[in-house]
């Protein structure tokens, strides 16, 4: 129980930091923070599904994948992390927190903060939602840090949706993803994040036989 509480404390910190990076620095410039939003735009464009429902459908599908591939503990932690992130986005979505407004400064600072938050979440064996689930599954199977697969997944989606979203924003999104996923790998490879860090919620890697 103590270890679970410690893990949830880190998940809370990761979700809070991730939401702060989104709300303060990226969203004000309409820079997407991940590939789930890009897939939602594609579904809306192709079959006219409302963006809000499309985004929910994608995240729900990813949670189902998390349950199947990573186990119930990781899925529960992911849902909790997504909730904390949403609350953080709401808290920081006020102009009082924005003393300046420069898209490139915000892009760099926001991407670094976003990457720190996502890295803390993935380090605890939970996803930040969206493509983070697939990145964590690939990381689990291939025994690699999740930053590279996360960048490739999100980057591919941004390129595909380039004809729908303004190209400058897509380019900014790719730069943001590169910076944030570099931070993800740095955080993921740290020997110890904080002095009380413990393994997450009984999460473990599945063997290849179990995955099949």
mmCIF file of C-alpha atoms in Angstrom:
data_model
loop_
_atom_site.group_PDB
_atom_site.id
_atom_site.type_symbol
_atom_site.label_atom_id
_atom_site.label_comp_id
_atom_site.label_asym_id
_atom_site.label_seq_id
_atom_site.Cartn_x
_atom_site.Cartn_y
_atom_site.Cartn_z
ATOM 1 C CA UNK A 1 0.000 0.000 0.000
ATOM 2 C CA UNK A 2 2.824 2.407 0.880
ATOM 3 C CA UNK A 3 4.527 1.716 -2.417
ATOM 4 C CA UNK A 4 1.288 2.301 -4.306
ATOM 5 C CA UNK A 5 0.774 5.633 -2.560
ATOM 6 C CA UNK A 6 4.316 6.675 -3.437
ATOM 7 C CA UNK A 7 3.756 5.678 -7.040
ATOM 8 C CA UNK A 8 0.486 7.595 -7.204
ATOM 9 C CA UNK A 9 2.254 10.644 -5.783
ATOM 10 C CA UNK A 10 4.701 10.501 -8.694
ATOM 11 C CA UNK A 11 1.849 9.963 -11.158
ATOM 12 C CA UNK A 12 0.157 13.040 -9.684
ATOM 13 C CA UNK A 13 3.337 15.070 -10.153
ATOM 14 C CA UNK A 14 3.795 13.788 -13.711
ATOM 15 C CA UNK A 15 0.199 14.525 -14.718
ATOM 16 C CA UNK A 16 0.325 17.974 -13.114
ATOM 17 C CA UNK A 17 3.598 18.891 -14.865
ATOM 18 C CA UNK A 18 2.346 17.554 -18.201
ATOM 19 C CA UNK A 19 -0.878 19.597 -17.968
ATOM 20 C CA UNK A 20 1.055 22.718 -17.027
ATOM 21 C CA UNK A 21 3.281 22.396 -20.098
ATOM 22 C CA UNK A 22 0.251 21.976 -22.325
ATOM 23 C CA UNK A 23 -1.926 24.757 -20.921
ATOM 24 C CA UNK A 24 0.721 27.432 -20.348
ATOM 25 C CA UNK A 25 2.938 27.018 -23.390
ATOM 26 C CA UNK A 26 1.581 24.754 -26.166
ATOM 27 C CA UNK A 27 -2.207 25.044 -26.328
ATOM 28 C CA UNK A 28 -2.258 28.886 -26.494
ATOM 29 C CA UNK A 29 -0.451 28.533 -29.849
ATOM 30 C CA UNK A 30 -2.649 25.584 -30.977
ATOM 31 C CA UNK A 31 0.383 23.274 -30.926
ATOM 32 C CA UNK A 32 -0.833 19.652 -30.535
ATOM 33 C CA UNK A 33 0.726 17.813 -27.622
ATOM 34 C CA UNK A 34 0.254 14.327 -29.074
ATOM 35 C CA UNK A 35 -1.047 12.103 -31.834
ATOM 36 C CA UNK A 36 -4.455 11.392 -30.300
ATOM 37 C CA UNK A 37 -5.601 14.879 -31.278
ATOM 38 C CA UNK A 38 -4.385 14.302 -34.829
ATOM 39 C CA UNK A 39 -6.323 11.026 -35.080
ATOM 40 C CA UNK A 40 -9.417 12.792 -33.725
ATOM 41 C CA UNK A 41 -9.105 15.388 -36.508
ATOM 42 C CA UNK A 42 -8.820 12.609 -39.117
ATOM 43 C CA UNK A 43 -11.933 10.822 -37.821
ATOM 44 C CA UNK A 44 -13.822 14.095 -37.826
ATOM 45 C CA UNK A 45 -12.679 14.804 -41.376
ATOM 46 C CA UNK A 46 -13.395 11.348 -42.792
ATOM 47 C CA UNK A 47 -16.635 10.315 -41.040
ATOM 48 C CA UNK A 48 -17.775 13.595 -39.454
ATOM 49 C CA UNK A 49 -17.489 12.320 -35.857
ATOM 50 C CA UNK A 50 -17.480 15.202 -33.337
ATOM 51 C CA UNK A 51 -13.949 15.983 -32.202
ATOM 52 C CA UNK A 52 -14.783 15.544 -28.517
ATOM 53 C CA UNK A 53 -16.253 12.068 -29.077
ATOM 54 C CA UNK A 54 -13.441 11.089 -31.453
ATOM 55 C CA UNK A 55 -10.839 12.045 -28.856
ATOM 56 C CA UNK A 56 -12.697 10.095 -26.170
ATOM 57 C CA UNK A 57 -12.982 7.067 -28.495
ATOM 58 C CA UNK A 58 -9.248 7.060 -29.208
ATOM 59 C CA UNK A 59 -8.275 7.393 -25.545
ATOM 60 C CA UNK A 60 -10.797 4.708 -24.553
ATOM 61 C CA UNK A 61 -9.369 2.354 -27.192
ATOM 62 C CA UNK A 62 -5.884 3.004 -25.867
ATOM 63 C CA UNK A 63 -7.036 2.221 -22.320
ATOM 64 C CA UNK A 64 -8.473 -1.100 -23.527
ATOM 65 C CA UNK A 65 -5.088 -1.829 -25.111
ATOM 66 C CA UNK A 66 -3.385 -0.890 -21.827
ATOM 67 C CA UNK A 67 -5.569 -3.360 -19.911
ATOM 68 C CA UNK A 68 -4.859 -6.170 -22.389
ATOM 69 C CA UNK A 69 -1.126 -5.607 -22.896
ATOM 70 C CA UNK A 70 0.043 -3.968 -19.670
ATOM 71 C CA UNK A 71 -2.443 -5.116 -17.043
ATOM 72 C CA UNK A 72 -5.152 -3.550 -14.896
ATOM 73 C CA UNK A 73 -2.737 -1.665 -12.639
ATOM 74 C CA UNK A 74 -1.215 0.237 -15.552
ATOM 75 C CA UNK A 75 -4.669 1.048 -16.978
ATOM 76 C CA UNK A 76 -5.904 2.369 -13.636
ATOM 77 C CA UNK A 77 -2.748 4.458 -13.241
ATOM 78 C CA UNK A 78 -3.209 5.760 -16.797
ATOM 79 C CA UNK A 79 -6.804 6.822 -16.102
ATOM 80 C CA UNK A 80 -5.679 8.565 -12.921
ATOM 81 C CA UNK A 81 -2.818 10.306 -14.740
ATOM 82 C CA UNK A 82 -5.146 11.494 -17.532
ATOM 83 C CA UNK A 83 -7.538 12.885 -14.910
ATOM 84 C CA UNK A 84 -4.760 14.800 -13.126
ATOM 85 C CA UNK A 85 -3.519 16.141 -16.463
ATOM 86 C CA UNK A 86 -7.012 17.369 -17.391
ATOM 87 C CA UNK A 87 -7.381 19.097 -14.028
ATOM 88 C CA UNK A 88 -3.960 20.704 -14.426
ATOM 89 C CA UNK A 89 -4.878 21.968 -17.907
ATOM 90 C CA UNK A 90 -8.030 23.512 -16.443
ATOM 91 C CA UNK A 91 -6.152 25.161 -13.564
ATOM 92 C CA UNK A 92 -3.519 26.752 -15.816
ATOM 93 C CA UNK A 93 -5.882 27.787 -18.627
ATOM 94 C CA UNK A 94 -6.069 31.377 -17.423
ATOM 95 C CA UNK A 95 -4.287 34.386 -18.940
ATOM 96 C CA UNK A 96 -2.982 35.472 -15.519
ATOM 97 C CA UNK A 97 -0.308 32.783 -15.815
ATOM 98 C CA UNK A 98 1.017 34.158 -19.134
ATOM 99 C CA UNK A 99 3.284 37.196 -18.598
ATOM 100 C CA UNK A 100 4.770 36.897 -22.115
ATOM 101 C CA UNK A 101 3.774 35.423 -25.463
ATOM 102 C CA UNK A 102 6.460 34.172 -27.849
ATOM 103 C CA UNK A 103 5.653 31.060 -29.832
ATOM 104 C CA UNK A 104 9.238 29.769 -30.114
ATOM 105 C CA UNK A 105 10.131 30.373 -26.481
ATOM 106 C CA UNK A 106 6.851 28.765 -25.442
ATOM 107 C CA UNK A 107 7.507 25.869 -27.823
ATOM 108 C CA UNK A 108 10.896 25.063 -26.281
ATOM 109 C CA UNK A 109 9.936 25.611 -22.641
ATOM 110 C CA UNK A 110 6.559 23.872 -23.000
ATOM 111 C CA UNK A 111 8.057 20.871 -24.783
ATOM 112 C CA UNK A 112 10.704 20.393 -22.088
ATOM 113 C CA UNK A 113 8.101 20.635 -19.304
ATOM 114 C CA UNK A 114 5.772 18.305 -21.212
ATOM 115 C CA UNK A 115 8.568 15.775 -21.671
ATOM 116 C CA UNK A 116 9.420 15.824 -17.972
ATOM 117 C CA UNK A 117 5.802 15.134 -17.042
ATOM 118 C CA UNK A 118 5.360 12.358 -19.615
ATOM 119 C CA UNK A 119 8.698 10.829 -18.619
ATOM 120 C CA UNK A 120 7.639 10.633 -14.976
ATOM 121 C CA UNK A 121 4.398 8.918 -15.976
ATOM 122 C CA UNK A 122 6.013 6.401 -18.314
ATOM 123 C CA UNK A 123 8.735 5.705 -15.752
ATOM 124 C CA UNK A 124 5.987 4.606 -13.364
ATOM 125 C CA UNK A 125 4.664 2.132 -15.956
ATOM 126 C CA UNK A 126 1.585 4.201 -16.825
ATOM 127 C CA UNK A 127 0.802 6.075 -20.003
ATOM 128 C CA UNK A 128 0.034 9.730 -20.558
ATOM 129 C CA UNK A 129 -2.913 8.665 -22.724
ATOM 130 C CA UNK A 130 -3.281 8.505 -26.486
ATOM 131 C CA UNK A 131 -0.220 7.203 -28.315
ATOM 132 C CA UNK A 132 1.636 6.968 -25.023
ATOM 133 C CA UNK A 133 -0.059 3.625 -24.449
ATOM 134 C CA UNK A 134 1.264 2.195 -27.720
ATOM 135 C CA UNK A 135 4.699 3.665 -26.989
ATOM 136 C CA UNK A 136 4.706 1.966 -23.591
ATOM 137 C CA UNK A 137 3.635 -1.359 -25.152
ATOM 138 C CA UNK A 138 6.430 -1.113 -27.742
ATOM 139 C CA UNK A 139 8.866 -0.167 -24.971
ATOM 140 C CA UNK A 140 7.705 -3.201 -23.011
ATOM 141 C CA UNK A 141 8.100 -5.612 -25.937
ATOM 142 C CA UNK A 142 11.360 -4.238 -27.352
ATOM 143 C CA UNK A 143 12.938 -3.349 -23.993
ATOM 144 C CA UNK A 144 13.746 0.206 -25.109
ATOM 145 C CA UNK A 145 12.997 3.664 -23.746
ATOM 146 C CA UNK A 146 9.542 4.881 -24.890
ATOM 147 C CA UNK A 147 10.681 8.255 -26.228
ATOM 148 C CA UNK A 148 11.632 7.103 -29.739
ATOM 149 C CA UNK A 149 8.458 5.086 -30.493
ATOM 150 C CA UNK A 150 6.373 7.936 -29.055
ATOM 151 C CA UNK A 151 8.038 10.415 -31.407
ATOM 152 C CA UNK A 152 7.641 8.130 -34.433
ATOM 153 C CA UNK A 153 3.959 7.454 -33.707
ATOM 154 C CA UNK A 154 3.007 11.058 -33.044
ATOM 155 C CA UNK A 155 5.233 12.397 -35.817
ATOM 156 C CA UNK A 156 3.650 10.083 -38.390
ATOM 157 C CA UNK A 157 0.174 11.206 -37.352
ATOM 158 C CA UNK A 158 1.149 14.887 -37.566
ATOM 159 C CA UNK A 159 2.496 14.402 -41.080
ATOM 160 C CA UNK A 160 -0.653 12.575 -42.217
ATOM 161 C CA UNK A 161 -2.880 15.343 -40.840
ATOM 162 C CA UNK A 162 -0.735 18.047 -42.449
ATOM 163 C CA UNK A 163 -3.353 18.660 -45.133
ATOM 164 C CA UNK A 164 -5.980 19.337 -42.445
ATOM 165 C CA UNK A 165 -4.000 21.281 -39.827
ATOM 166 C CA UNK A 166 -1.974 24.332 -40.896
ATOM 167 C CA UNK A 167 1.517 23.221 -41.924
ATOM 168 C CA UNK A 168 3.352 25.689 -39.638
ATOM 169 C CA UNK A 169 1.551 24.160 -36.648
ATOM 170 C CA UNK A 170 2.459 20.651 -37.833
ATOM 171 C CA UNK A 171 6.127 21.653 -38.085
ATOM 172 C CA UNK A 172 5.955 23.182 -34.601
ATOM 173 C CA UNK A 173 4.270 20.020 -33.340
ATOM 174 C CA UNK A 174 7.066 17.850 -34.772
ATOM 175 C CA UNK A 175 9.722 20.055 -33.154
ATOM 176 C CA UNK A 176 7.775 19.899 -29.884
ATOM 177 C CA UNK A 177 7.568 16.126 -30.088
ATOM 178 C CA UNK A 178 11.295 15.818 -30.762
ATOM 179 C CA UNK A 179 12.175 17.976 -27.762
ATOM 180 C CA UNK A 180 9.648 16.403 -25.412
ATOM 181 C CA UNK A 181 10.537 12.815 -26.324
ATOM 182 C CA UNK A 182 14.225 13.594 -25.765
ATOM 183 C CA UNK A 183 13.260 14.714 -22.265
ATOM 184 C CA UNK A 184 11.156 11.545 -21.869
ATOM 185 C CA UNK A 185 14.200 9.367 -22.537
ATOM 186 C CA UNK A 186 16.388 11.434 -20.197
ATOM 187 C CA UNK A 187 13.866 11.074 -17.358
ATOM 188 C CA UNK A 188 13.265 7.399 -18.194
ATOM 189 C CA UNK A 189 16.973 6.576 -17.968
ATOM 190 C CA UNK A 190 17.640 8.360 -14.683
ATOM 191 C CA UNK A 191 18.834 5.833 -12.118
ATOM 192 C CA UNK A 192 16.593 7.336 -9.486
ATOM 193 C CA UNK A 193 13.931 9.991 -9.990
ATOM 194 C CA UNK A 194 13.384 10.848 -6.332
ATOM 195 C CA UNK A 195 14.553 9.215 -3.139
ATOM 196 C CA UNK A 196 11.227 7.504 -2.464
ATOM 197 C CA UNK A 197 10.594 6.130 -5.951
ATOM 198 C CA UNK A 198 9.320 2.557 -6.050
ATOM 199 C CA UNK A 199 8.123 0.277 -8.876
ATOM 200 C CA UNK A 200 4.579 1.069 -9.988
ATOM 201 C CA UNK A 201 1.571 -0.846 -8.807
ATOM 202 C CA UNK A 202 2.927 -4.316 -9.380
ATOM 203 C CA UNK A 203 3.379 -3.551 -13.093
ATOM 204 C CA UNK A 204 5.682 -5.985 -14.845
ATOM 205 C CA UNK A 205 6.820 -6.785 -18.325
ATOM 206 C CA UNK A 206 5.033 -9.620 -20.045
ATOM 207 C CA UNK A 207 7.031 -12.322 -21.664
ATOM 208 C CA UNK A 208 6.801 -12.889 -25.404
ATOM 209 C CA UNK A 209 4.727 -16.027 -24.779
ATOM 210 C CA UNK A 210 2.216 -14.020 -22.699
ATOM 211 C CA UNK A 211 2.029 -11.306 -25.357
ATOM 212 C CA UNK A 212 1.241 -13.901 -28.022
#
